[in-house]
Rosetta silent file (secondary structure, phi, psi, omega in degrees, C-alpha in Angstrom):
SEQUENCE: XXXXXXXXXXXXXXXXXXXXXXXXXXXXXXXXXXXXXXXXXXXXXXXXXXXXXXXXXXXXXXXXXXXXXXXXXXXXXXXXXXXXXXXXXXXXXXXXXXXXXXXXXXXXXXXXXXXXXXXXXXXXXXXXXXXXXXXXXXXXXXXXXXXXXXXXXXXXXXXXXXXXXXXXXXXXXXXXXXXXXXXXXXXXXXXXXXXXXXXXXXXXXXXXXXXXXXXXXXXXXXXXXXXXXXXXXXXXXXXXXXXXXXXXXXXXXXXXXXXXXXXXXXXXXXXXXXXXXXXXXXXXXXXXXXXXXXXXXXXXXXXXXXXXXXXXXXXXXXXXXXXXXXXXXXXXXXXXXXXXXXXXX
SCORE:     score description
SCORE:     0.000 S_00000001
   1 L     0.000  149.582  177.840  -69.318  -22.821   83.556 S_00000001
   2 E  -108.249  125.316 -174.384  -71.231  -22.725   86.729 S_00000001
   3 E  -104.915  145.072  169.928  -70.813  -25.411   89.327 S_00000001
   4 E  -159.346  118.272  179.520  -73.338  -26.750   91.738 S_00000001
   5 L    63.785   28.638 -173.328  -73.463  -30.006   93.552 S_00000001
   6 L    79.920   -3.114 -177.309  -71.229  -31.656   90.877 S_00000001
   7 E  -100.271  157.772 -177.352  -73.549  -30.505   88.217 S_00000001
   8 E  -131.128  143.915  175.654  -72.614  -27.977   85.408 S_00000001
   9 E  -164.145  156.974  179.490  -74.913  -25.495   83.506 S_00000001
  10 L  -105.573  152.518 -175.661  -74.513  -22.248   81.789 S_00000001
  11 L   -75.260   87.181  178.857  -76.553  -19.250   83.037 S_00000001
  12 L  -120.965  155.342 -178.534  -79.346  -19.166   80.470 S_00000001
  13 L    37.233   62.587  179.084  -83.111  -18.054   80.703 S_00000001
  14 E   -84.357  139.033  178.905  -82.908  -16.928   84.257 S_00000001
  15 E  -136.516  105.806  178.020  -86.153  -16.075   85.939 S_00000001
  16 E   -92.491  149.221  174.752  -86.131  -14.749   89.492 S_00000001
  17 E  -151.129  104.991  169.866  -88.915  -14.783   92.177 S_00000001
  18 L    71.939 -132.433 -176.596  -87.896  -13.865   95.706 S_00000001
  19 L   -92.165   -7.581  178.889  -84.906  -15.968   96.756 S_00000001
  20 E   -91.387  136.862  176.467  -85.535  -18.597   94.218 S_00000001
  21 E  -116.748  114.276  177.550  -83.838  -18.326   90.826 S_00000001
  22 E   -78.779  136.529  165.505  -85.304  -20.254   87.916 S_00000001
  23 E  -142.320  140.167  168.405  -83.224  -21.590   84.988 S_00000001
  24 E   -69.584  129.528  178.026  -84.099  -23.712   81.972 S_00000001
  25 L   -90.466  137.991  174.355  -81.956  -26.845   81.769 S_00000001
  26 L  -125.167   17.420 -173.378  -80.852  -27.725   78.237 S_00000001
  27 L  -118.223  100.411 -175.226  -78.416  -30.571   79.206 S_00000001
  28 H   -52.450  -43.686 -178.861  -80.004  -34.044   79.108 S_00000001
  29 H   -64.329  -36.024 -177.978  -77.219  -35.656   81.202 S_00000001
  30 H   -79.055  -33.350 -175.435  -77.307  -33.154   83.959 S_00000001
  31 H   -71.503  -42.866  172.471  -81.026  -33.196   84.256 S_00000001
  32 H   -54.939  -34.319  177.364  -81.438  -37.137   84.427 S_00000001
  33 H   -62.711  -44.360 -171.967  -78.641  -37.059   86.913 S_00000001
  34 H   -71.949  -42.480 -179.465  -80.377  -34.620   89.195 S_00000001
  35 H   -67.389  -34.724 -174.239  -83.845  -36.495   88.688 S_00000001
  36 H   -88.010  -24.195  177.676  -82.362  -40.006   89.399 S_00000001
  37 H   -81.053   -9.635 -175.851  -80.238  -38.804   92.436 S_00000001
  38 L  -121.980   29.729 -179.055  -83.275  -37.086   93.978 S_00000001
  39 L    50.517   38.003 -178.582  -85.794  -39.871   93.853 S_00000001
  40 L   -72.145  157.455  176.223  -87.548  -38.466   90.802 S_00000001
  41 L   -76.704  149.377  167.412  -90.378  -40.242   88.958 S_00000001
  42 H   -50.414  -40.579  175.805  -89.660  -41.650   85.418 S_00000001
  43 H   -66.406    2.676  172.111  -92.067  -39.248   84.079 S_00000001
  44 H  -105.628    2.360  179.789  -89.695  -36.415   85.163 S_00000001
  45 L   -77.697  155.588 -170.882  -86.920  -37.907   83.157 S_00000001
  46 H   -59.793  -40.942 -167.004  -85.701  -36.126   79.974 S_00000001
  47 H   -59.568  -35.882 -176.333  -86.862  -38.902   77.567 S_00000001
  48 H   -73.187  -33.565  171.472  -90.452  -38.440   78.561 S_00000001
  49 H   -65.021  -32.990 -179.167  -90.405  -34.713   77.870 S_00000001
  50 H   -70.735  -39.340  167.986  -88.710  -35.508   74.574 S_00000001
  51 H   -46.411  -46.273 -170.143  -91.476  -37.905   73.617 S_00000001
  52 H   -70.287  -36.120  177.225  -94.149  -35.385   74.517 S_00000001
  53 H   -62.613  -23.957  175.705  -92.287  -32.734   72.537 S_00000001
  54 L   -81.104   -6.517 -165.517  -92.448  -34.872   69.508 S_00000001
  55 L  -138.429   39.027  171.153  -96.142  -35.235   69.815 S_00000001
  56 L    97.014   -0.231 -177.731  -97.663  -31.733   70.411 S_00000001
  57 E  -111.350  150.128  168.381  -96.446  -30.624   73.702 S_00000001
  58 E   -93.048  151.609 -177.275  -93.957  -27.928   74.695 S_00000001
  59 E  -132.615  133.174  172.435  -91.390  -28.801   77.388 S_00000001
  60 E  -131.475  124.543  175.468  -89.638  -26.660   79.880 S_00000001
  61 E  -105.393  119.202 -173.935  -87.231  -28.279   82.290 S_00000001
  62 E  -121.904  125.855  160.957  -86.569  -25.815   85.330 S_00000001
  63 E   -98.693  151.281 -179.320  -84.247  -25.844   87.868 S_00000001
  64 E  -111.065  131.584 -176.068  -84.583  -23.743   90.968 S_00000001
  65 E  -117.448  141.696 -176.927  -81.492  -22.450   92.594 S_00000001
  66 E  -129.320  129.506  174.409  -81.063  -21.042   96.188 S_00000001
  67 L    49.992   42.658  172.745  -77.624  -19.776   97.236 S_00000001
  68 L    65.779   18.489  170.410  -76.136  -21.186   94.052 S_00000001
  69 E  -124.518  144.776 -176.240  -77.515  -24.773   94.627 S_00000001
  70 E   -84.143  122.316  179.376  -80.167  -26.531   92.905 S_00000001
  71 E  -113.210    0.854 -173.259  -82.952  -27.269   95.354 S_00000001
  72 E  -172.173  149.176  171.072  -85.909  -28.224   93.143 S_00000001
  73 E  -149.931  160.337 -173.133  -86.684  -29.134   89.577 S_00000001
  74 E  -154.480  124.367  169.551  -89.815  -29.561   87.456 S_00000001
  75 E   -94.441  110.539 -173.757  -90.441  -30.841   83.815 S_00000001
  76 E   -98.363  115.686  178.136  -93.253  -28.741   82.676 S_00000001
  77 E  -108.088  131.031 -174.500  -95.426  -29.934   79.803 S_00000001
  78 E  -123.241  124.993  178.248  -97.537  -27.483   78.061 S_00000001
  79 E  -119.325  138.871 -179.000 -100.295  -28.070   75.261 S_00000001
  80 E   -71.637  145.026  173.525 -101.900  -25.462   73.176 S_00000001
  81 L  -137.491  161.108 -175.049 -105.684  -25.149   73.388 S_00000001
  82 L   -69.702  170.030 -176.397 -108.229  -23.053   71.582 S_00000001
  83 L   -75.783  133.292   23.638 -109.379  -19.656   72.850 S_00000001
  84 L  -108.986   15.150  179.268 -110.031  -18.622   75.441 S_00000001
  85 L   -80.495  -32.202  172.056 -108.059  -21.207   77.219 S_00000001
  86 L    78.044  -63.519 -177.548 -104.834  -20.706   75.155 S_00000001
  87 E  -161.297  161.448  168.731 -102.661  -23.491   76.835 S_00000001
  88 E  -133.919  139.087  177.858 -102.453  -25.731   79.801 S_00000001
  89 E  -118.775  136.996 -157.177  -99.472  -26.604   81.569 S_00000001
  90 E  -145.171  128.623  169.625  -98.831  -29.726   83.490 S_00000001
  91 E  -106.239  106.918 -175.056  -96.199  -31.537   85.845 S_00000001
  92 E   -85.175  133.622 -177.516  -96.666  -35.112   85.834 S_00000001
  93 L    35.643   57.172 -177.799  -95.601  -36.848   89.114 S_00000001
  94 L  -154.673 -175.896    9.784  -93.170  -34.071   90.184 S_00000001
  95 L   -80.467 -175.882  178.996  -91.765  -31.758   91.081 S_00000001
  96 E  -122.423  149.016 -175.339  -88.425  -33.158   92.312 S_00000001
  97 L   108.053  163.589 -174.299  -86.041  -32.101   95.060 S_00000001
  98 L   -58.724  -22.023 -176.640  -85.882  -30.988   98.715 S_00000001
  99 L  -127.174   23.652  174.010  -87.889  -27.817   98.068 S_00000001
 100 L   -60.033  -26.398  172.762  -90.180  -29.128   95.284 S_00000001
 101 L  -101.070   22.548 -177.494  -93.085  -28.504   97.426 S_00000001
 102 L   -78.632  156.450  179.875  -92.259  -25.169   98.587 S_00000001
 103 H   -63.655  -43.104 -178.252  -94.722  -22.253   98.139 S_00000001
 104 H   -62.776  -45.089  178.000  -91.908  -20.228   96.575 S_00000001
 105 H   -67.230  -51.135 -179.792  -90.908  -22.731   93.898 S_00000001
 106 H   -50.094  -46.054 -176.752  -94.595  -23.692   93.048 S_00000001
 107 H   -68.829  -39.997  179.336  -95.477  -20.111   92.552 S_00000001
 108 H   -66.315  -36.155 -175.978  -92.391  -19.399   90.643 S_00000001
 109 H   -80.807  -37.049  176.158  -92.803  -22.121   87.998 S_00000001
 110 H   -50.946  -47.236  177.757  -96.671  -21.070   87.944 S_00000001
 111 H   -63.396  -32.772 -171.835  -95.479  -17.406   87.158 S_00000001
 112 H   -84.600  -33.512  170.183  -93.187  -18.685   84.570 S_00000001
 113 H   -70.806  -33.075  177.590  -95.949  -20.734   82.568 S_00000001
 114 H   -70.019  -49.131  178.114  -98.166  -17.718   82.763 S_00000001
 115 H   -58.943  -48.532 -175.529  -95.516  -15.443   81.352 S_00000001
 116 H   -88.103  -21.644 -179.744  -94.255  -17.733   78.756 S_00000001
 117 H  -127.926   -7.408 -175.625  -97.216  -19.727   77.593 S_00000001
 118 L    56.300   35.046 -171.464 -100.179  -17.689   78.847 S_00000001
 119 L   -70.083  142.237  172.869 -101.621  -21.016   80.318 S_00000001
 120 L   -63.615  -28.185  173.581 -105.070  -21.200   81.856 S_00000001
 121 E  -164.382  166.050  167.652 -103.478  -23.043   84.624 S_00000001
 122 E  -109.046  114.698 -172.791 -100.579  -24.957   85.903 S_00000001
 123 E  -114.848  131.061 -171.337 -101.533  -28.442   87.087 S_00000001
 124 E  -120.333  129.883  177.493  -99.408  -30.700   89.298 S_00000001
 125 E  -122.844   98.137  179.384  -99.902  -34.379   89.943 S_00000001
 126 L   -80.472  164.961 -173.843  -97.165  -35.236   92.620 S_00000001
 127 L  -102.660   37.597  178.540  -95.999  -38.798   93.054 S_00000001
 128 L  -128.758  161.444  179.341  -96.703  -38.513   96.811 S_00000001
 129 L   -77.673  -21.782 -175.506  -99.551  -39.236   99.159 S_00000001
 130 L  -120.938  139.371  176.210  -99.323  -35.929  100.816 S_00000001
 131 L  -157.502  146.351 -175.168  -98.872  -32.450   99.080 S_00000001
 132 L   -80.820  132.124  177.337  -99.612  -29.021  100.473 S_00000001
 133 L   -92.390  101.371 -166.510 -102.718  -27.076   99.390 S_00000001
 134 L   -95.506  156.174  172.100 -101.175  -23.666   99.122 S_00000001
 135 L   -53.612  130.232 -175.365 -102.889  -20.164   98.944 S_00000001
 136 L    93.698  -10.564 -175.423 -104.050  -19.574   95.475 S_00000001
 137 L  -114.895  154.498 -168.702 -103.958  -23.082   94.408 S_00000001
 138 E  -120.923  150.054  160.032 -107.151  -25.401   94.070 S_00000001
 139 E   -77.780  120.288 -172.621 -107.608  -29.106   94.270 S_00000001
 140 L   -96.777  146.536  177.853 -108.759  -30.022   90.747 S_00000001
 141 L   -87.666    0.375 -178.021 -111.397  -32.631   89.810 S_00000001
 142 L   -88.569   91.080 -179.164 -109.578  -33.028   86.510 S_00000001
 143 L  -104.205  140.066  178.913 -107.090  -35.873   86.569 S_00000001
 144 L   -97.221  -53.944  169.638 -104.788  -37.003   83.873 S_00000001
 145 L   -88.129  151.847  176.000 -103.039  -39.915   85.672 S_00000001
 146 L   -55.772  127.429 -176.500 -104.993  -42.224   87.877 S_00000001
 147 L   -68.001  -21.046 -174.372 -105.098  -41.153   91.599 S_00000001
 148 E  -116.915  155.209  173.056 -104.858  -44.650   92.852 S_00000001
 149 E  -159.112  165.089  162.311 -102.410  -47.558   92.161 S_00000001
 150 E   -81.680  134.478  177.557 -100.904  -50.852   93.502 S_00000001
 151 E  -135.704  115.920 -179.743  -97.450  -50.264   94.727 S_00000001
 152 E   -93.934  140.255  179.775  -95.053  -53.013   95.678 S_00000001
 153 E   -84.224  108.878 -175.545  -92.160  -52.454   98.090 S_00000001
 154 L   -85.222   -0.338  176.922  -89.278  -54.254   96.267 S_00000001
 155 L   -70.797  -24.323  173.989  -87.144  -54.005   99.334 S_00000001
 156 L   -60.468  161.535  171.545  -89.134  -57.071  100.425 S_00000001
 157 L   -74.199  161.758  171.622  -88.038  -60.679   99.782 S_00000001
 158 H   -49.952  -49.128  178.502  -89.483  -62.621   96.960 S_00000001
 159 H   -57.251  -46.661 -168.572  -91.385  -64.847   99.438 S_00000001
 160 H   -77.586  -26.635  169.756  -92.957  -61.969  101.120 S_00000001
 161 H   -61.124  -38.230 -170.511  -93.990  -60.443   97.683 S_00000001
 162 H   -79.568  -34.861  173.922  -95.606  -63.626   96.880 S_00000001
 163 H   -64.951  -24.153  174.813  -97.423  -64.026  100.080 S_00000001
 164 H   -66.078  -21.594 -162.569  -99.079  -60.663   99.521 S_00000001
 165 L   -83.344  159.245  162.421 -100.733  -61.988   96.222 S_00000001
 166 L   -51.591  140.547  178.023 -104.066  -63.808   95.922 S_00000001
 167 H   -61.186  -25.120 -178.570 -103.671  -67.605   96.092 S_00000001
 168 H   -75.813  -31.209 -177.479 -105.071  -67.853   92.486 S_00000001
 169 H   -69.195  -47.074  174.217 -102.216  -65.251   91.278 S_00000001
 170 H   -51.884  -42.368  175.043  -99.678  -67.522   92.912 S_00000001
 171 H   -64.034  -44.792 -172.208 -101.206  -70.589   91.158 S_00000001
 172 H   -76.655  -29.533  172.767 -101.311  -68.776   87.818 S_00000001
 173 H   -64.937  -53.204 -178.871  -97.643  -67.630   87.983 S_00000001
 174 H   -58.672  -39.983  177.237  -96.623  -71.246   88.710 S_00000001
 175 H   -60.421  -44.433 -178.881  -98.966  -72.572   85.985 S_00000001
 176 H   -67.456  -31.875 -178.555  -97.855  -70.037   83.372 S_00000001
 177 H   -68.377  -24.952  178.390  -94.183  -70.606   84.191 S_00000001
 178 L   -86.010   -3.700  176.330  -94.599  -74.339   83.179 S_00000001
 179 L   -82.346  159.005 -177.337  -95.915  -73.528   79.837 S_00000001
 180 L   -68.139   53.596  178.326  -93.319  -73.408   76.937 S_00000001
 181 L   -89.761  135.114  175.022  -93.142  -69.540   77.335 S_00000001
 182 E  -117.200  133.809 -175.742  -89.734  -67.809   76.820 S_00000001
 183 E  -114.392  121.245  178.082  -89.636  -64.161   78.429 S_00000001
 184 E  -131.754  166.287  174.632  -87.098  -61.909   76.721 S_00000001
 185 E   -81.182  143.630  178.241  -86.197  -58.094   76.585 S_00000001
 186 L   -89.862  121.715 -175.905  -87.564  -56.297   73.377 S_00000001
 187 L  -125.594  -13.187  178.500  -84.429  -54.650   71.872 S_00000001
 188 L  -126.908  162.965  176.914  -85.192  -53.778   68.344 S_00000001
 189 H   -54.258  -47.805 -177.317  -87.779  -51.855   66.296 S_00000001
 190 H   -57.896  -48.983 -174.593  -88.893  -55.202   64.403 S_00000001
 191 H   -68.801  -36.692  179.181  -89.426  -56.799   67.873 S_00000001
 192 H   -68.208  -35.700  176.842  -91.346  -53.831   69.206 S_00000001
 193 H   -58.474  -41.514  174.663  -93.532  -53.870   65.982 S_00000001
 194 H   -69.820  -27.827  173.049  -94.676  -57.401   66.870 S_00000001
 195 H   -68.176  -40.191  175.007  -95.606  -56.222   70.387 S_00000001
 196 H   -62.720  -30.340  170.147  -97.503  -53.455   68.931 S_00000001
 197 H   -63.709  -47.744  167.958  -99.508  -56.026   66.795 S_00000001
 198 H   -46.994  -49.409 -174.284 -100.435  -57.589   70.267 S_00000001
 199 H   -66.750  -43.542  172.280 -101.349  -54.205   71.562 S_00000001
 200 H   -57.560  -31.712 -178.796 -103.736  -53.386   68.656 S_00000001
 201 H   -76.408  -36.278  174.928 -105.433  -56.817   69.277 S_00000001
 202 H   -62.124  -47.836  178.126 -105.761  -55.946   72.965 S_00000001
 203 H   -52.218  -50.499 -174.447 -107.149  -52.372   72.218 S_00000001
 204 H   -64.841  -34.872 -178.333 -109.692  -53.946   69.836 S_00000001
 205 H   -81.688  -39.436 -174.603 -110.861  -56.533   72.273 S_00000001
 206 H   -96.587    3.313  168.850 -111.000  -54.374   75.292 S_00000001
 207 L    59.635   61.850  176.567 -112.234  -51.276   73.358 S_00000001
 208 L  -132.578  154.530 -166.532 -109.554  -48.662   74.355 S_00000001
 209 L   -94.468  159.799 -176.113 -107.970  -46.095   72.245 S_00000001
 210 L  -134.281  159.987  176.561 -104.187  -46.199   71.440 S_00000001
 211 L   -77.668  172.788  178.668 -101.720  -43.485   70.051 S_00000001
 212 L   -85.737  162.350 -163.250 -100.567  -44.218   66.534 S_00000001
 213 H   -65.970  -14.148  172.077  -97.554  -46.497   66.355 S_00000001
 214 H   -65.443  -26.893  179.135  -95.034  -43.793   65.766 S_00000001
 215 H   -66.631  -37.236 -174.018  -95.697  -42.578   69.236 S_00000001
 216 H   -79.006  -35.221  177.987  -94.640  -45.974   70.637 S_00000001
 217 H   -67.533  -45.801 -173.368  -91.392  -46.129   68.442 S_00000001
 218 H   -61.640  -40.731  179.398  -90.622  -42.621   69.536 S_00000001
 219 H   -66.497  -28.995  178.241  -91.082  -43.526   73.217 S_00000001
 220 H   -70.012  -45.252 -178.352  -88.800  -46.557   72.758 S_00000001
 221 H   -75.734  -37.472 -178.595  -85.962  -44.360   71.340 S_00000001
 222 H   -73.280  -34.126  175.917  -86.433  -41.434   73.669 S_00000001
 223 H   -95.083   -5.577  161.104  -86.546  -43.209   76.859 S_00000001
 224 H    39.141 -126.726 -172.712  -83.885  -45.759   75.865 S_00000001
 225 H   -66.093   -9.544  175.650  -82.526  -47.709   78.985 S_00000001
 226 H   -85.949    9.723 -169.440  -85.111  -46.012   81.247 S_00000001
 227 L  -144.676   62.094  173.849  -87.962  -47.935   79.366 S_00000001
 228 L   -61.882  140.187 -178.130  -87.468  -51.845   79.467 S_00000001
 229 E  -124.204  123.181  170.409  -89.911  -53.693   77.384 S_00000001
 230 E  -115.175  147.938 -174.778  -90.514  -57.553   78.159 S_00000001
 231 E  -146.335  133.247  172.781  -92.279  -59.855   76.142 S_00000001
 232 E   -93.561  133.876 -169.745  -93.501  -63.618   76.357 S_00000001
 233 E  -113.779  148.960  165.445  -92.841  -65.599   73.383 S_00000001
 234 E  -129.445  113.746 -174.679  -94.179  -68.810   71.925 S_00000001
 235 L    54.446   43.540  177.861  -92.203  -70.028   68.943 S_00000001
 236 L    70.590   10.508  179.745  -90.570  -66.718   68.510 S_00000001
 237 E  -119.587  122.192  174.950  -93.834  -64.791   68.395 S_00000001
 238 E   -62.004  133.686  179.080  -94.856  -62.504   71.291 S_00000001
 239 E  -118.344   -4.306  167.159  -98.089  -63.394   72.837 S_00000001
 240 E  -162.364  155.907  175.500  -97.987  -60.706   75.634 S_00000001
 241 E  -145.021  157.290 -177.864  -95.735  -57.662   76.503 S_00000001
 242 E  -137.354  126.838  179.894  -95.162  -55.377   79.429 S_00000001
 243 E  -127.314  133.066 -174.146  -93.487  -51.854   79.142 S_00000001
 244 E  -119.054  160.513  168.097  -92.036  -50.065   81.822 S_00000001
 245 E  -119.662  141.601 -168.696  -90.521  -46.693   82.501 S_00000001
 246 E  -137.118  143.297  173.362  -87.839  -46.704   85.311 S_00000001
 247 L  -124.807 -166.032 -171.333  -85.955  -44.071   87.300 S_00000001
 248 L   -60.079  -38.795 -169.491  -83.239  -44.919   89.994 S_00000001
 249 L  -114.962  -24.736 -178.083  -85.920  -45.998   92.599 S_00000001
 250 E  -120.216  124.835  172.394  -89.250  -46.609   90.648 S_00000001
 251 E   -95.864  140.906 -172.923  -90.651  -48.864   88.001 S_00000001
 252 E  -128.602  107.160 -175.733  -93.834  -47.554   86.458 S_00000001
 253 E   -61.031  120.399  179.683  -96.093  -49.655   84.126 S_00000001
 254 E   -93.978  -62.550 -164.885  -96.659  -47.646   80.848 S_00000001
 255 E  -135.696  160.593  163.807  -98.245  -50.214   78.340 S_00000001
 256 E   178.550  157.732 -176.288  -99.109  -53.996   78.060 S_00000001
 257 E  -171.097  163.770  179.179 -101.278  -56.384   76.234 S_00000001
 258 E  -151.018  150.647 -176.132 -101.674  -59.935   75.306 S_00000001
 259 L   -95.040 -164.791 -165.512 -103.405  -61.718   72.440 S_00000001
 260 H   -77.116  -25.413  178.221 -105.818  -64.622   72.654 S_00000001
 261 H   -76.691  -23.410  177.722 -103.099  -67.247   73.052 S_00000001
 262 H   -76.314  -35.264  173.258 -101.520  -65.275   75.857 S_00000001
 263 H   -56.761  -51.294 -173.051 -104.858  -65.164   77.449 S_00000001
 264 H   -56.553  -49.253 -179.009 -105.234  -68.900   77.240 S_00000001
 265 H   -81.080   -0.525 -171.869 -101.828  -69.496   78.739 S_00000001
 266 L    45.065   48.649 -176.268 -102.131  -66.721   81.211 S_00000001
 267 H   -59.998  -29.079 -174.406  -98.726  -65.333   79.977 S_00000001
 268 H   -64.739  -23.777  176.772  -99.374  -61.986   81.794 S_00000001
 269 H   -73.913  -39.029  174.844  -98.727  -63.679   85.086 S_00000001
 270 H   -68.503  -25.941 -174.672  -95.532  -65.062   84.316 S_00000001
 271 H   -78.168  -47.741 -179.590  -94.585  -61.866   82.533 S_00000001
 272 H   -66.909  -35.990  179.715  -95.416  -59.417   85.302 S_00000001
 273 H   -71.152  -34.628  161.597  -93.733  -61.647   87.839 S_00000001
 274 H   -50.202  -48.601  167.941  -90.680  -61.565   85.683 S_00000001
 275 H   -46.492  -48.786 -170.276  -90.793  -57.737   85.471 S_00000001
 276 H   -76.689  -43.590 -178.427  -91.074  -57.343   89.251 S_00000001
 277 H   -63.543  -38.322 -179.870  -88.144  -59.826   89.886 S_00000001
 278 H   -69.582  -45.378 -172.892  -85.895  -58.035   87.171 S_00000001
 279 H   -71.740  -20.193  170.893  -86.564  -54.562   88.646 S_00000001
 280 H   -71.096  -43.616  176.392  -85.818  -55.860   92.154 S_00000001
 281 H   -55.582  -34.248  179.866  -82.587  -57.211   90.930 S_00000001
 282 L   -77.737    1.922  176.324  -81.800  -53.863   89.494 S_00000001
 283 L    83.470   20.003 -179.267  -81.979  -52.284   92.930 S_00000001
 284 L   -84.451  158.188 -167.452  -85.163  -50.444   92.511 S_00000001
 285 L  -109.344  -12.689 -169.875  -87.320  -49.893   95.676 S_00000001
 286 E  -149.259  138.386  172.779  -90.892  -49.410   94.297 S_00000001
 287 E  -121.562  115.091 -179.959  -93.046  -51.045   91.575 S_00000001
 288 E  -103.904  131.858 -175.832  -96.079  -49.060   90.506 S_00000001
 289 L   -73.820   -0.799  174.870  -98.780  -50.945   88.638 S_00000001
 290 L    90.891   10.937 -170.621  -99.607  -47.727   86.559 S_00000001
 291 L   114.632  152.412  177.156 -103.014  -46.899   88.061 S_00000001
 292 L  -130.601  136.808 -175.850 -106.311  -48.260   88.944 S_00000001
 293 L  -138.147   14.413 -175.511 -109.496  -47.317   86.983 S_00000001
 294 L    47.029   62.388  169.777 -112.019  -49.951   88.295 S_00000001
 295 L  -128.942  179.947  175.708 -112.066  -52.182   85.296 S_00000001
 296 H   -53.542  -42.161  175.779 -111.069  -55.989   84.880 S_00000001
 297 H   -63.637  -40.956 -175.695 -107.445  -54.937   84.560 S_00000001
 298 H   -65.207  -41.064  170.920 -107.522  -53.132   87.869 S_00000001
 299 H   -58.294  -33.753 -179.275 -109.088  -56.328   89.392 S_00000001
 300 H   -74.801  -43.852 -178.608 -106.158  -58.342   88.045 S_00000001
 301 H   -68.905  -38.451  166.424 -103.646  -55.811   89.512 S_00000001
 302 L   -55.131  -20.602  174.294 -105.287  -55.889   93.010 S_00000001
 303 L   -66.374  -17.039 -173.511 -104.767  -59.644   92.970 S_00000001
 304 L   -90.616  -17.115  177.547 -100.974  -58.946   93.350 S_00000001
 305 L  -169.983  160.013  174.277 -101.093  -57.001   96.638 S_00000001
 306 L  -103.059   11.492  175.672 -103.498  -55.194   98.939 S_00000001
 307 L   -87.597   87.124 -178.617 -101.173  -52.287   99.139 S_00000001
 308 E   -97.972  130.969 -175.765 -103.173  -49.651   97.435 S_00000001
 309 E  -112.127  133.756  170.498 -101.753  -46.167   97.365 S_00000001
 310 E  -104.522  121.950  168.759 -103.724  -42.986   96.819 S_00000001
 311 L   -76.387  163.104 -160.789 -102.004  -40.056   95.681 S_00000001
 312 L   -63.467  -34.948 -169.972 -102.424  -36.554   96.902 S_00000001
 313 L   117.004 -166.973 -179.777 -104.311  -35.643   93.717 S_00000001
 314 E  -100.715  136.316  178.375 -104.297  -32.851   91.201 S_00000001
 315 E  -131.365  128.799 -169.420 -103.517  -29.370   92.214 S_00000001
 316 E  -110.053  149.380  160.018 -104.212  -26.364   89.842 S_00000001
 317 E  -118.416  104.136  179.177 -102.906  -22.817   90.067 S_00000001
 318 E   -53.712  129.450 -174.252 -105.344  -20.775   88.089 S_00000001
 319 L  -127.336    7.646 -173.830 -103.519  -18.353   85.764 S_00000001
 320 L  -157.748  145.771 -178.317 -106.438  -16.862   83.679 S_00000001
 321 L   -67.254   -9.272  179.236 -109.567  -15.468   83.954 S_00000001
 322 L   -88.189    1.179 -171.587 -110.839  -18.328   81.671 S_00000001
 323 H   -65.843  -31.287 -177.035 -109.876  -21.051   84.330 S_00000001
 324 H   -52.957  -37.830  177.416 -113.588  -21.380   85.462 S_00000001
 325 H   -61.806  -41.292  169.986 -114.346  -22.818   81.952 S_00000001
 326 H   -58.936  -54.472 -175.619 -111.508  -25.296   82.515 S_00000001
 327 H   -68.597  -31.200  177.452 -112.302  -26.181   86.016 S_00000001
 328 L   -92.063    8.802  176.760 -116.099  -26.719   85.668 S_00000001
 329 L    49.528   45.175  165.054 -115.722  -28.834   82.589 S_00000001
 330 L   -67.714  156.715 -162.079 -117.968  -26.812   80.525 S_00000001
 331 H   -51.439  -32.588 -178.232 -118.752  -27.961   77.050 S_00000001
 332 H   -66.756  -29.783  171.682 -115.986  -25.971   75.587 S_00000001
 333 H   -94.611  -18.378 -168.925 -113.480  -27.935   77.884 S_00000001
 334 H   -66.123  -47.108  178.995 -114.942  -31.287   78.316 S_00000001
 335 H   -57.706  -40.461  177.490 -113.587  -32.725   75.066 S_00000001
 336 H   -61.081  -55.888 -176.271 -110.161  -31.272   75.763 S_00000001
 337 H   -60.382  -35.899  166.656 -110.045  -32.693   79.201 S_00000001
 338 H   -51.658  -53.863 -177.660 -110.885  -36.140   77.807 S_00000001
 339 H   -55.993  -35.332  179.577 -108.223  -35.734   75.313 S_00000001
 340 H   -73.831  -30.587 -173.657 -105.586  -34.850   77.885 S_00000001
 341 H   -69.478  -46.146  176.119 -106.380  -37.964   79.891 S_00000001
 342 H   -56.611  -36.064  179.153 -105.780  -40.023   76.734 S_00000001
 343 H   -76.321  -17.989 -171.748 -102.482  -38.118   75.950 S_00000001
 344 L   -35.521  -48.947  177.685 -101.480  -38.658   79.560 S_00000001
 345 L  -144.633    0.000    0.000  -99.131  -41.429   78.708 S_00000001
C-alpha cells in the first residue's frame, strides 16, 4: 500500500505528465474523504459519479500526485456522442485541491481524456468566481450548469439571514409555518415515490422535462447521506419536497416541487427555511440555490437574498479537429448540447 496524507491507494492506472502523476481512484471512502476535506463540491463526490455511470456516462476519478502527495482531484464524466464528435468529457464544479487550477494538472487530465476517450473536448465548470483561462483553453458558450446562483453564507446568524430576505418572503415563512404542515426527512423508497408524484405534477404544470423515476431512485441510493430530502406533509401526504446534495461545506439544491395544495399553503417557504436551518445546524458554510435561469422560480429564489454569485463560466480544452462543430453549435451538435443541459443533474 502507498501512503499519502493519511490516504491509501494502490498504484494503478498511472499516467505521467511532467511533474504530475495521475492515478485513477477506485476507493470510494478515500475519494470522498479527499473531496470533503478539501472543500469539494457535492457534484465531485463519488455518489454523483455513481449515479451518472448508471445512466450513460463513463466516470474517471483522477488523483494528481506531486512528490508522493495528492495535490488535486477531478471526477470526470464522459458521454459518448455520434461521429465525428465521438465523446464529450466534463468536470462539474471541480476540480478539487490546492493545485486543481494549475496548468499542469488541467492539461494532464485533458490529455488523459483525449487518450482514453477520444473526446472532442474536456469541459470544466468550476465552483469558483475566478478561474484561469490557460493557453490552449477557450471560454465556452455551452453551459450545462447555470452560471449564476443565489448563495447564502450559513456562518451568519438566523436573524441576519432573515434580514436579507424580501419582506414578503419573511411573511410567507411565518404564514406557512402557522399552517398544519409537518416537515420531515424522506427516508424510504415509498416516501420518495410520493415525492416523485409531486414532482410529476410540478413538471406538468411548469412544462419542464424529468428523468425517468429510476434515475431519482438511483440518486437517492448512490448519494445516501450526502443527499437529504425534506418534504412538507398534510395528513401524511407530501405537498412539497426539496432535495439537496451536500458536502462538508456546501448544500446544493438538486430538485424540488409542490402540488396545488402546497402552492395554496406556500409550503415551499416553510420547507426551504427548514432546509437552510438544518444545513446551518450541520455546520455547512454555504447554501447554493441551484442556479438561476430567469424564470418564476428564479424570481422566488432572489427573494431570499440579494447575494447573487456568478461563477467563472465554462472552459473547454479542444481535443479534436471536430471541436468547431461542437463549439459553434452547428445542427449536428445543437440537439446534443440541449440534451447535455437536461442531463446535467
